[in-house]
């Protein structure tokens, strides 16, 4: 994978982590305000906001995880193909546990 794509994925992951942290702090403060009796929003509005934020964060992290998993598999397959083209994996593996093979 090129460096530009790696940098893009890194920045996307960092943005997702910062966004999730900010939403977590927001939900904690809003939840504290609701529970302490400060009527900034009603409990139903708070729960709706929390549900949307949690669902969105979960979907975002699932997509990022799938992207990173795809990247890892692609890099593994690319490396394996490179080794096979060189012939390192094309040679048959012979021998036994002792390292010697008896001819019958």
Tab-separated table of C-alpha atoms in Angstrom:
chain	number	residue	atom	x	y	z
A	1	UNK	CA	0.000	0.000	0.000
A	2	UNK	CA	1.351	3.401	-0.834
A	3	UNK	CA	2.464	5.881	1.762
A	4	UNK	CA	-0.325	8.295	0.848
A	5	UNK	CA	-2.983	5.673	1.569
A	6	UNK	CA	-1.286	4.720	4.847
A	7	UNK	CA	-1.150	8.363	5.870
A	8	UNK	CA	-4.808	8.769	4.926
A	9	UNK	CA	-5.836	5.756	7.029
A	10	UNK	CA	-3.739	7.020	9.940
A	11	UNK	CA	-5.382	10.440	9.813
A	12	UNK	CA	-8.834	8.900	9.449
A	13	UNK	CA	-8.249	6.667	12.477
A	14	UNK	CA	-6.909	9.596	14.490
A	15	UNK	CA	-9.923	11.732	13.566
A	16	UNK	CA	-12.267	8.911	14.553
A	17	UNK	CA	-10.538	8.499	17.913
A	18	UNK	CA	-10.636	12.238	18.653
A	19	UNK	CA	-14.290	12.445	17.617
A	20	UNK	CA	-15.212	9.465	19.789
A	21	UNK	CA	-13.356	10.959	22.762
A	22	UNK	CA	-15.087	14.319	22.307
A	23	UNK	CA	-18.503	12.670	22.054
A	24	UNK	CA	-17.749	10.601	25.158
A	25	UNK	CA	-16.911	13.717	27.163
A	26	UNK	CA	-20.017	15.437	25.790
A	27	UNK	CA	-22.240	12.502	26.761
A	28	UNK	CA	-20.718	12.293	30.245
A	29	UNK	CA	-21.266	16.009	30.868
A	30	UNK	CA	-24.766	15.948	29.429
A	31	UNK	CA	-25.629	12.819	31.422
A	32	UNK	CA	-24.286	14.400	34.595
A	33	UNK	CA	-26.396	17.504	33.936
A	34	UNK	CA	-29.533	15.415	33.362
A	35	UNK	CA	-28.961	13.284	36.461
A	36	UNK	CA	-28.161	16.261	38.690
A	37	UNK	CA	-31.414	17.945	37.754
A	38	UNK	CA	-30.124	20.675	35.473
A	39	UNK	CA	-32.754	20.843	32.748
A	40	UNK	CA	-30.637	21.481	29.681
A	41	UNK	CA	-32.462	18.749	27.806
A	42	UNK	CA	-35.043	16.178	28.757
A	43	UNK	CA	-34.040	12.591	29.450
A	44	UNK	CA	-35.586	11.382	26.184
A	45	UNK	CA	-33.552	13.887	24.155
A	46	UNK	CA	-30.406	12.835	26.021
A	47	UNK	CA	-31.054	9.154	25.332
A	48	UNK	CA	-31.751	9.895	21.660
A	49	UNK	CA	-28.496	11.828	21.321
A	50	UNK	CA	-26.602	9.073	23.132
A	51	UNK	CA	-28.084	6.367	20.908
A	52	UNK	CA	-27.199	8.216	17.708
A	53	UNK	CA	-23.660	8.982	18.881
A	54	UNK	CA	-22.986	5.431	20.056
A	55	UNK	CA	-24.418	3.890	16.890
A	56	UNK	CA	-22.482	6.265	14.639
A	57	UNK	CA	-19.223	5.688	16.519
A	58	UNK	CA	-19.721	1.934	16.342
A	59	UNK	CA	-20.337	1.989	12.610
A	60	UNK	CA	-17.336	4.268	12.052
A	61	UNK	CA	-15.012	1.996	14.026
A	62	UNK	CA	-16.391	-1.106	12.305
A	63	UNK	CA	-15.661	0.427	8.898
A	64	UNK	CA	-12.166	1.465	9.987
A	65	UNK	CA	-11.507	-2.015	11.388
A	66	UNK	CA	-12.678	-3.616	8.142
A	67	UNK	CA	-10.460	-1.258	6.130
A	68	UNK	CA	-7.408	-2.014	8.250
A	69	UNK	CA	-8.122	-5.754	8.110
A	70	UNK	CA	-8.427	-5.571	4.312
A	71	UNK	CA	-5.138	-3.662	4.189
A	72	UNK	CA	-3.381	-6.300	6.300
A	73	UNK	CA	-4.686	-9.155	4.161
A	74	UNK	CA	-3.744	-7.319	0.955
A	75	UNK	CA	-0.206	-6.701	2.203
A	76	UNK	CA	0.146	-10.364	3.241
A	77	UNK	CA	-1.051	-11.610	-0.154
A	78	UNK	CA	1.170	-9.123	-1.983
A	79	UNK	CA	4.218	-10.270	0.000
A	80	UNK	CA	3.368	-13.946	-0.539
A	81	UNK	CA	3.037	-13.429	-4.297
A	82	UNK	CA	6.378	-11.621	-4.368
A	83	UNK	CA	8.084	-14.513	-2.590
A	84	UNK	CA	6.436	-17.061	-4.897
A	85	UNK	CA	7.642	-15.175	-7.970
A	86	UNK	CA	11.207	-15.393	-6.672
A	87	UNK	CA	10.819	-19.154	-6.378
A	88	UNK	CA	11.425	-19.420	-2.655
A	89	UNK	CA	8.116	-21.142	-2.031
A	90	UNK	CA	8.098	-23.067	-5.293
A	91	UNK	CA	10.746	-25.567	-4.136
A	92	UNK	CA	9.269	-28.712	-2.597
A	93	UNK	CA	9.810	-29.185	1.097
A	94	UNK	CA	11.427	-32.560	1.721
A	95	UNK	CA	12.993	-34.221	4.692
A	96	UNK	CA	11.947	-35.639	7.988
A	97	UNK	CA	12.229	-34.550	11.585
A	98	UNK	CA	15.926	-35.465	11.758
A	99	UNK	CA	16.745	-33.394	8.721
A	100	UNK	CA	17.762	-36.411	6.625
A	101	UNK	CA	15.629	-38.395	4.239
A	102	UNK	CA	16.321	-42.047	3.573
A	103	UNK	CA	15.923	-43.247	0.046
A	104	UNK	CA	14.048	-46.507	-0.351
